[in-house]
Amino acid sequence: MKPVILDVDPGHDDAVALMMACGAPDLDILAVTTVAGNVPLEKTTRNALRILSLIGRTDVPVAAGAASPLERPLYTAESIHGESGLDGPEIPDPIFEPDERGAVDLIAGILRESSEPVTLIPVGPLTNIAMLLREHPELKNRIARISLMGGSVGLGNTTPAAEFNVYVDPEAAREVFDSGLPITMCGLNVTHQAGAGPAERDRLRSAGRFGGVVAELLEFFASTYQRVFGFDAPPLHDPVAVAAVLRPDLLTTRPMRVDVECDSELTCGETVCDFYGVTGRQPNTRVGVELDRDGFFELLYESLARL
Ligand code: RIB
Ligand code: CA
């Protein structure tokens, strides 16, 4: 069992990533932490608690983290996820409370006590992870890898240059990419290969006890992606970062130097990926460049069917 901590901003795709991780046999989910992103922190925290309550995983401690980015005002995405952050299906209220320690303290405590280094899977703005590294640099050697959903080799989805998670908190992302830790970046260039079209949504509907909820979440997600982006297959961004931990063979990666633009008004939040090594600078990230789409969806179906 691989020990992991997920840091989330549910969000429809975060919810699917949480359920996928909980269904996967090879992950030991030590904690879930929440960050403001798709919707404000109170809602992302409530949504994480709702999803874990729904699937019967109230054993997983949930701790709230940053209510805003390191230096900027919060920018949210209700246009994609709705006012609640999980619009669409009726999902019951949470049946347990968040841990009073808060995200950074909870993660730090787990890292100290774990018998082996822990993999972090952040799939929202990287504020909590940056705060953890600032406050507990001595725990960096307790982190096995960071498998993050964020950035893009190429097009952005929030500005022409910037992907949402990095756009919301570019300073946090810069500190994480500059941390020297092993990082796998699952950017839009690979998560857009995981679009859940009508066929995939139909297949998901029969994937285990909660397939119906997943399908309804994705029907809503598809409706907003259609309206905002003209897509009929909403990308399952965050589950790709989980899949990259469960089955690294599904994601082809390339070592690259990744820098985050934090100053330009035009391109702030861009992950500047040195694909050809033209800067001569040491790579700091394994950047996803290709996803085994069929393998990814089979893994997703299998994981959800186990819930
Ligand atoms: O750009 C996509 C990312 O932003 C996903 O993590 C989605 O949940 C939102 O947080
Ligand atoms: Ca997310």
CSV table of N, CA, C and O and ligand atoms in Angstrom, one decimal, residues 7-15 17 35 37-38 81 122-125 149 163-165 237-238, ligand 2:
chain,number,residue,atom,x,y,z
A,7,ASP,N,-4.7,16.7,-1.6
A,7,ASP,CA,-5.0,18.1,-1.3
A,7,ASP,C,-5.9,18.6,-2.4
A,7,ASP,O,-5.5,18.6,-3.6
A,8,VAL,N,-7.2,18.9,-2.0
A,8,VAL,CA,-8.2,19.1,-3.0
A,8,VAL,C,-9.0,20.4,-2.9
A,8,VAL,O,-9.0,21.0,-1.8
A,9,ASP,N,-9.7,20.7,-4.0
A,9,ASP,CA,-10.6,21.9,-4.0
A,9,ASP,C,-11.9,21.5,-4.7
A,9,ASP,O,-12.3,22.1,-5.7
A,10,PRO,N,-12.6,20.5,-4.1
A,10,PRO,CA,-13.8,20.0,-4.8
A,10,PRO,C,-14.9,21.0,-5.1
A,10,PRO,O,-15.3,21.7,-4.1
A,11,GLY,N,-15.3,20.9,-6.3
A,11,GLY,CA,-14.9,20.6,-7.6
A,11,GLY,C,-15.2,19.1,-8.0
A,11,GLY,O,-15.0,18.2,-7.2
A,12,HIS,N,-15.9,19.1,-9.2
A,12,HIS,CA,-16.4,17.8,-9.7
A,12,HIS,C,-15.2,16.8,-10.0
A,12,HIS,O,-15.4,15.6,-9.6
A,13,ASP,N,-14.2,17.3,-10.6
A,13,ASP,CA,-13.1,16.3,-10.9
A,13,ASP,C,-12.3,15.9,-9.7
A,13,ASP,O,-11.8,14.8,-9.6
A,14,ASP,N,-12.3,16.8,-8.7
A,14,ASP,CA,-11.6,16.5,-7.4
A,14,ASP,C,-12.5,15.4,-6.8
A,14,ASP,O,-11.9,14.4,-6.2
A,15,ALA,N,-13.8,15.5,-6.8
A,15,ALA,CA,-14.7,14.5,-6.2
A,15,ALA,C,-14.4,13.1,-6.8
A,15,ALA,O,-14.3,12.1,-6.1
A,17,ALA,N,-11.7,12.2,-8.3
A,17,ALA,CA,-10.3,11.8,-7.9
A,17,ALA,C,-10.3,11.2,-6.5
A,17,ALA,O,-9.7,10.2,-6.2
A,35,VAL,N,-8.3,23.2,0.1
A,35,VAL,CA,-7.8,24.5,-0.2
A,35,VAL,C,-8.9,25.3,-1.0
A,35,VAL,O,-9.7,24.7,-1.6
A,37,GLY,N,-10.3,27.2,-4.0
A,37,GLY,CA,-9.9,27.2,-5.4
A,37,GLY,C,-11.2,27.2,-6.2
A,37,GLY,O,-11.7,28.3,-6.5
A,38,ASN,N,-11.7,26.1,-6.6
A,38,ASN,CA,-12.9,26.1,-7.4
A,38,ASN,C,-14.0,26.9,-6.8
A,38,ASN,O,-14.8,27.6,-7.5
A,81,HIS,N,-18.2,24.8,-11.8
A,81,HIS,CA,-18.6,23.8,-10.7
A,81,HIS,C,-19.9,24.2,-10.0
A,81,HIS,O,-20.3,23.4,-9.1
A,122,PRO,N,-1.6,16.9,-4.8
A,122,PRO,CA,-2.4,18.1,-4.8
A,122,PRO,C,-3.1,18.4,-6.2
A,122,PRO,O,-2.4,18.3,-7.2
A,123,VAL,N,-4.4,18.6,-6.1
A,123,VAL,CA,-5.1,18.8,-7.3
A,123,VAL,C,-5.9,20.1,-7.3
A,123,VAL,O,-7.0,20.2,-8.0
A,124,GLY,N,-5.5,21.0,-6.5
A,124,GLY,CA,-6.0,22.4,-6.5
A,124,GLY,C,-4.9,23.4,-6.5
A,124,GLY,O,-3.7,23.0,-6.8
A,125,PRO,N,-5.2,24.6,-6.3
A,125,PRO,CA,-4.1,25.6,-6.1
A,125,PRO,C,-3.1,25.1,-5.0
A,125,PRO,O,-3.5,24.4,-4.1
A,149,MET,N,-1.9,17.9,-10.2
A,149,MET,CA,-2.7,18.3,-11.4
A,149,MET,C,-2.5,19.9,-11.4
A,149,MET,O,-2.9,20.6,-10.5
A,163,GLU,N,-3.2,27.7,-16.6
A,163,GLU,CA,-4.1,26.7,-16.1
A,163,GLU,C,-4.7,27.2,-14.8
A,163,GLU,O,-3.9,27.8,-14.0
A,164,PHE,N,-5.9,26.8,-14.4
A,164,PHE,CA,-6.6,27.4,-13.2
A,164,PHE,C,-5.7,27.2,-11.9
A,164,PHE,O,-5.5,28.2,-11.2
A,165,ASN,N,-5.3,26.0,-11.6
A,165,ASN,CA,-4.7,25.8,-10.3
A,165,ASN,C,-3.4,26.7,-10.1
A,165,ASN,O,-3.2,27.3,-9.0
A,237,HIS,N,-9.4,16.0,-15.1
A,237,HIS,CA,-8.1,16.5,-14.7
A,237,HIS,C,-7.5,15.8,-13.5
A,237,HIS,O,-6.5,15.2,-13.6
A,238,ASP,N,-8.2,15.9,-12.4
A,238,ASP,CA,-7.6,15.5,-11.1
A,238,ASP,C,-7.4,14.0,-11.0
A,238,ASP,O,-6.4,13.5,-10.5
B,2,CA,CA,-9.1,20.5,-8.5
